[in-house]
CSV table of C-alpha atoms in Angstrom, one decimal:
chain,number,residue,atom,x,y,z
A,5,VAL,CA,-22.0,14.7,6.1
A,6,PHE,CA,-20.5,18.0,7.3
A,7,PRO,CA,-18.0,18.2,10.0
A,8,ASP,CA,-19.0,19.6,13.4
A,9,LEU,CA,-17.2,22.9,12.8
A,10,TYR,CA,-19.2,23.6,9.6
A,11,THR,CA,-22.5,22.8,11.1
A,12,SER,CA,-22.1,24.8,14.1
A,13,ILE,CA,-21.0,27.8,12.5
A,14,VAL,CA,-23.7,27.7,9.8
A,15,ARG,CA,-26.1,27.6,12.8
A,16,ALA,CA,-24.6,30.4,14.6
A,17,GLY,CA,-24.8,32.4,11.4
A,18,GLU,CA,-28.4,31.6,10.9
A,19,ARG,CA,-29.2,32.9,14.3
A,20,GLY,CA,-27.0,36.1,13.7
A,21,GLY,CA,-28.4,37.0,10.3
A,22,ALA,CA,-25.3,36.7,8.8
A,23,LEU,CA,-25.4,33.4,6.8
A,24,GLY,CA,-23.7,34.3,3.5
A,25,THR,CA,-21.0,36.1,5.1
A,26,VAL,CA,-20.5,33.0,7.3
A,27,LEU,CA,-20.4,30.7,4.5
A,28,ASN,CA,-18.0,33.1,2.3
A,29,ARG,CA,-15.8,32.8,5.5
A,30,LEU,CA,-16.0,29.1,5.7
A,31,ALA,CA,-15.1,28.6,2.1
A,32,GLY,CA,-12.0,30.5,2.6
A,33,PHE,CA,-11.2,28.7,5.9
A,34,TYR,CA,-11.4,25.3,4.3
A,35,GLU,CA,-9.4,26.5,1.1
A,36,GLN,CA,-6.7,27.4,3.4
A,37,GLU,CA,-6.7,24.3,5.4
A,38,ALA,CA,-7.0,22.4,2.1
A,39,GLU,CA,-3.6,24.1,0.8
A,40,LEU,CA,-1.8,23.5,4.1
A,41,VAL,CA,-2.6,20.0,4.0
A,42,SER,CA,-1.4,19.8,0.3
A,43,LYS,CA,1.8,21.5,1.2
A,44,LEU,CA,2.5,19.1,4.1
A,45,LYS,CA,1.8,16.1,1.9
A,46,SER,CA,4.2,17.4,-0.8
A,47,ALA,CA,6.8,18.1,2.0
A,48,ALA,CA,6.6,14.6,3.6
A,49,ALA,CA,6.7,12.9,0.1
A,50,TYR,CA,10.3,12.6,-0.1
A,51,PRO,CA,11.0,11.1,3.4
A,52,ALA,CA,8.2,8.6,2.8
A,53,LEU,CA,10.0,7.6,-0.5
A,54,VAL,CA,13.1,7.2,1.4
A,55,GLY,CA,11.7,5.1,4.0
A,56,LEU,CA,9.9,2.9,1.7
A,57,VAL,CA,13.0,2.2,-0.3
A,58,GLY,CA,15.2,1.7,2.9
A,59,ILE,CA,12.6,-1.1,4.1
A,60,ALA,CA,12.3,-2.8,0.6
A,61,THR,CA,16.2,-2.8,0.6
A,62,VAL,CA,16.3,-4.1,4.1
A,63,MET,CA,13.8,-6.9,3.3
A,64,PHE,CA,15.6,-7.8,0.1
A,65,LEU,CA,19.0,-8.2,1.7
A,66,ILE,CA,17.8,-10.2,4.6
A,67,SER,CA,15.3,-12.5,2.3
A,68,PHE,CA,17.6,-13.2,-0.7
A,69,VAL,CA,21.2,-11.9,0.0
A,70,VAL,CA,22.1,-12.9,3.5
A,71,PRO,CA,20.6,-16.5,3.3
A,72,ARG,CA,22.9,-17.4,0.2
A,73,LEU,CA,26.2,-15.8,1.6
A,74,GLY,CA,25.3,-17.6,5.0
A,75,GLU,CA,25.5,-20.9,3.1
A,76,LEU,CA,28.9,-19.9,1.5
A,77,PHE,CA,30.4,-18.9,4.7
A,78,SER,CA,29.2,-22.1,6.6
A,79,GLU,CA,31.1,-24.3,3.8
A,80,MET,CA,34.3,-22.4,4.5
A,81,GLY,CA,34.0,-24.0,8.2
A,82,GLU,CA,35.7,-20.7,9.7
A,83,THR,CA,34.2,-18.8,12.9
A,84,LEU,CA,32.2,-16.0,11.9
A,85,PRO,CA,32.4,-12.7,13.6
A,86,LEU,CA,29.5,-12.0,16.2
A,87,ALA,CA,27.8,-9.4,13.8
A,88,THR,CA,27.6,-11.8,10.9
A,89,ARG,CA,26.4,-14.6,13.0
A,90,VAL,CA,23.5,-12.5,14.4
A,91,LEU,CA,22.4,-11.3,11.0
A,92,ILE,CA,22.4,-14.9,9.5
A,93,GLY,CA,20.5,-15.9,12.4
A,94,PHE,CA,17.9,-13.0,12.2
A,95,SER,CA,17.5,-13.8,8.5
A,96,GLY,CA,17.0,-17.6,8.9
A,97,PHE,CA,14.1,-16.5,11.6
A,98,TRP,CA,12.7,-14.1,9.5
A,99,SER,CA,12.7,-16.3,6.5
A,100,ALA,CA,11.0,-19.3,8.5
A,101,SER,CA,8.1,-17.0,10.0
A,102,TRP,CA,7.7,-13.8,7.9
A,103,TRP,CA,4.1,-14.7,7.1
A,104,ALA,CA,3.4,-14.9,10.7
A,105,TRP,CA,5.0,-11.4,11.5
A,106,LEU,CA,3.2,-10.1,8.8
A,107,LEU,CA,-0.1,-11.5,10.1
A,108,VAL,CA,0.4,-10.2,13.5
A,109,GLY,CA,1.5,-6.8,12.4
A,110,ALA,CA,-1.7,-6.5,10.0
A,111,VAL,CA,-3.9,-7.5,13.0
A,112,GLY,CA,-2.1,-5.5,15.6
A,113,GLY,CA,-2.5,-2.6,13.4
A,114,ALA,CA,-5.9,-2.9,12.7
A,115,VAL,CA,-6.8,-3.4,16.3
A,116,PHE,CA,-4.7,-0.5,17.4
A,117,TRP,CA,-6.3,1.8,14.6
A,118,ARG,CA,-9.9,0.9,15.8
A,119,VAL,CA,-9.2,1.2,19.6
A,120,ARG,CA,-7.1,4.3,19.7
A,121,PRO,CA,-7.8,6.8,17.2
A,122,LYS,CA,-4.9,8.5,15.5
A,123,GLU,CA,-5.8,12.1,16.6
A,124,GLY,CA,-5.4,10.9,20.2
A,125,ILE,CA,-1.9,9.7,19.4
A,126,LEU,CA,-0.8,12.6,18.0
A,127,TRP,CA,-2.3,15.0,20.6
A,128,LYS,CA,-0.2,13.4,23.0
A,129,ALA,CA,3.1,13.1,21.0
A,130,PRO,CA,6.1,15.3,22.1
A,131,VAL,CA,6.3,17.4,18.9
A,132,TRP,CA,3.3,17.0,17.1
A,133,GLY,CA,1.2,17.4,20.1
A,134,ASP,CA,2.3,21.1,20.4
A,135,LEU,CA,1.9,21.7,16.8
A,136,ILE,CA,-1.7,20.5,16.6
A,137,TYR,CA,-2.5,22.6,19.5
A,138,ARG,CA,-1.3,25.6,18.0
A,139,GLU,CA,-3.2,24.8,14.8
A,140,ALA,CA,-6.0,24.4,17.0
A,141,VAL,CA,-5.7,27.8,18.5
A,142,ALA,CA,-5.6,29.5,15.1
A,143,ARG,CA,-8.7,27.7,14.4
A,144,PHE,CA,-10.3,28.9,17.3
A,145,ALA,CA,-9.4,32.4,16.9
A,146,ARG,CA,-10.4,32.6,13.2
A,147,THR,CA,-13.6,31.2,13.9
A,148,LEU,CA,-14.4,33.5,16.7
A,149,SER,CA,-13.5,36.4,14.8
A,150,THR,CA,-16.1,35.2,12.4
A,151,LEU,CA,-18.8,34.6,14.5
A,152,LEU,CA,-18.2,38.0,16.4
A,153,GLY,CA,-17.8,39.9,13.3
A,154,ASN,CA,-21.2,38.7,12.2
A,155,GLY,CA,-23.0,39.7,15.4
A,156,VAL,CA,-23.1,36.5,17.1
A,157,PRO,CA,-23.2,36.9,20.9
A,158,MET,CA,-19.9,36.2,22.7
A,159,LEU,CA,-21.3,33.3,24.9
A,160,GLU,CA,-22.8,31.4,21.9
A,161,ALA,CA,-19.8,32.1,19.7
A,162,LEU,CA,-17.5,30.8,22.6
A,163,ARG,CA,-19.6,27.6,22.8
A,164,VAL,CA,-19.7,27.1,19.0
A,165,THR,CA,-16.1,27.7,18.7
A,166,ALA,CA,-15.3,25.0,21.6
A,167,LYS,CA,-17.4,22.4,19.5
A,168,GLY,CA,-15.2,23.2,16.5
A,169,ALA,CA,-12.0,23.6,18.1
A,170,GLY,CA,-11.1,20.0,16.8
A,171,HIS,CA,-9.1,19.5,20.1
A,172,PRO,CA,-10.4,18.1,23.4
A,173,ARG,CA,-8.0,20.2,25.6
A,174,LEU,CA,-8.7,23.5,23.9
A,175,GLU,CA,-12.5,22.7,23.8
A,176,ALA,CA,-12.4,22.2,27.5
A,177,HIS,CA,-10.3,25.6,27.9
A,178,VAL,CA,-12.9,27.4,25.9
A,179,LEU,CA,-15.9,26.2,27.5
A,180,GLU,CA,-14.4,26.9,31.2
A,181,ALA,CA,-13.6,30.4,29.7
A,182,ALA,CA,-17.3,30.9,28.5
A,183,HIS,CA,-18.4,30.0,32.0
A,184,ALA,CA,-16.1,32.6,33.3
A,185,VAL,CA,-17.1,35.2,31.0
A,186,GLU,CA,-20.8,34.4,31.7
A,187,ASN,CA,-19.8,35.3,35.4
A,188,GLY,CA,-18.5,38.7,34.3
A,189,SER,CA,-15.0,38.0,33.7
A,190,SER,CA,-13.3,39.4,30.5
A,191,LEU,CA,-12.5,37.1,27.6
A,192,ALA,CA,-8.9,37.9,28.1
A,193,ALA,CA,-8.8,37.3,31.7
A,194,SER,CA,-10.6,34.1,31.5
A,195,LEU,CA,-8.4,32.6,28.7
A,196,GLU,CA,-5.2,33.8,30.9
A,197,THR,CA,-4.2,30.3,32.1
A,198,ARG,CA,-5.6,28.5,29.2
A,199,LEU,CA,-4.2,29.8,25.9
A,200,PRO,CA,-0.5,30.7,24.9
A,201,GLU,CA,0.7,34.0,26.4
A,202,PHE,CA,0.9,35.9,22.9
A,203,ALA,CA,-2.9,34.9,22.1
A,204,CYS,CA,-4.0,36.0,25.6
A,205,ARG,CA,-2.2,39.3,25.2
A,206,MET,CA,-3.6,40.1,21.8
A,207,ILE,CA,-7.2,39.4,22.8
A,208,GLU,CA,-6.7,41.7,25.6
A,209,VAL,CA,-5.6,44.5,23.5
A,210,GLY,CA,-8.6,44.0,21.3
A,211,GLU,CA,-10.9,44.0,24.0
A,212,GLU,CA,-9.3,47.4,25.3
A,213,SER,CA,-9.4,48.9,21.9
A,214,GLY,CA,-12.8,47.5,20.7
A,215,ASN,CA,-11.2,45.9,17.9
A,216,LEU,CA,-11.4,42.2,19.3
A,217,GLU,CA,-12.3,40.6,15.8
A,218,LYS,CA,-9.2,42.2,14.2
A,219,SER,CA,-7.1,41.0,16.9
A,220,LEU,CA,-8.2,37.5,16.8
A,221,ASP,CA,-7.7,37.5,13.0
A,222,LYS,CA,-4.0,38.7,13.7
A,223,VAL,CA,-3.8,35.7,16.3
A,224,ALA,CA,-5.0,33.1,13.8
A,225,ALA,CA,-2.6,34.6,11.1
A,226,SER,CA,0.3,34.5,13.5
A,227,TYR,CA,-0.2,31.0,14.5
A,228,GLU,CA,-1.1,29.6,11.1
A,229,ARG,CA,2.2,31.0,9.9
A,230,ASP,CA,4.1,29.4,13.1
A,231,PHE,CA,2.2,26.3,12.5
A,232,GLU,CA,3.2,25.9,8.9
A,233,GLY,CA,6.9,27.1,9.5
A,234,ARG,CA,7.4,24.6,12.5
A,235,VAL,CA,6.2,21.8,10.4
A,236,ARG,CA,8.2,22.5,7.4
A,237,MET,CA,11.1,22.6,9.8
A,238,VAL,CA,10.0,19.3,11.4
A,239,VAL,CA,9.8,17.9,7.7
A,240,ALA,CA,13.1,19.2,6.8
A,241,MET,CA,14.9,17.5,9.9
A,242,LEU,CA,13.2,14.4,8.9
A,243,GLU,CA,14.7,14.1,5.5
A,244,PRO,CA,18.4,13.7,6.6
A,245,THR,CA,17.5,11.7,9.5
A,246,MET,CA,15.6,9.4,7.3
A,247,ILE,CA,18.6,9.2,5.0
A,248,LEU,CA,21.1,8.6,7.7
A,249,ALA,CA,18.9,5.9,9.5
A,250,VAL,CA,18.6,3.8,6.1
A,251,GLY,CA,22.1,4.2,5.3
A,252,GLY,CA,23.2,3.2,8.8
A,253,VAL,CA,21.0,0.0,8.8
A,254,VAL,CA,22.1,-0.9,5.3
A,255,GLY,CA,25.6,0.0,5.9
A,256,ALA,CA,25.7,-2.3,9.1
A,257,MET,CA,24.2,-5.0,7.3
A,258,VAL,CA,26.7,-4.6,4.5
A,259,LEU,CA,29.6,-4.6,7.0
A,260,ALA,CA,28.3,-7.6,8.7
A,261,LEU,CA,28.5,-9.4,5.5
A,262,LEU,CA,32.0,-8.1,4.8
A,263,LEU,CA,33.6,-9.1,7.7
A,264,PRO,CA,34.1,-12.8,7.2
A,265,ILE,CA,35.5,-12.0,3.8
A,266,LEU,CA,38.1,-9.5,5.3
A,267,GLN,CA,38.8,-12.0,7.9
A,268,ILE,CA,39.6,-14.9,5.5
A,269,HIS,CA,41.4,-12.6,3.4
A,270,THR,CA,43.5,-11.8,6.4
A,271,LEU,CA,44.0,-15.6,7.1
A,272,ILE,CA,45.2,-16.2,3.5
A,273,LYS,CA,47.8,-13.7,3.9
């Protein structure tokens, strides 16, 4: 019923004798995560609405407006511009086989969703992949700080944190670091080439000063702010991009429909 991160941390809290504190911190962690998800959904609502309206507009033009104007243009007997002929041809093709395209799209989407989980796609995406990894680093730092602050041994805390990292690459890195720590390496040295430089430097400072938990909390807070700021920037850039894309497609279609009218008007003059 509960996520792996939740059960792993509860298990470590039971072993460390700090179950109450761990549950309180878990509650705060999931509250912050829910608040962040809510902000992201609110920020993405407007671009999503613009995209839906744009798709609906294009489908309306292709399904109803273009066929009727195509019949009108064919009655005039004039040679239509290339853009207009392409648009009318695509409209006829869509009108004749729209149900087949929808069926293929639905089946393909269902198969794609089943075979390749969406998380795997996002992890490899150029922009979102880095954002998700940074969020996973923040989760790793926050969880490790919680466990170490409640007396869980370092090796066990690393293994629990690796399972709950929510990112396969980071999980592998943390397990490799746990093996290095078990062989006598410091935590900062074992994570040297596996985490971003800022996180490694903060962990090194925390180990040297004896305040590793506080340093990890600062790492988590920094990466959480960075993640939220980057996502807001991406969403802010997405809004004008969606508007320009929808406006460009609709404008190109309208221009293709106006070209024959302008051509006929020129011939009459």
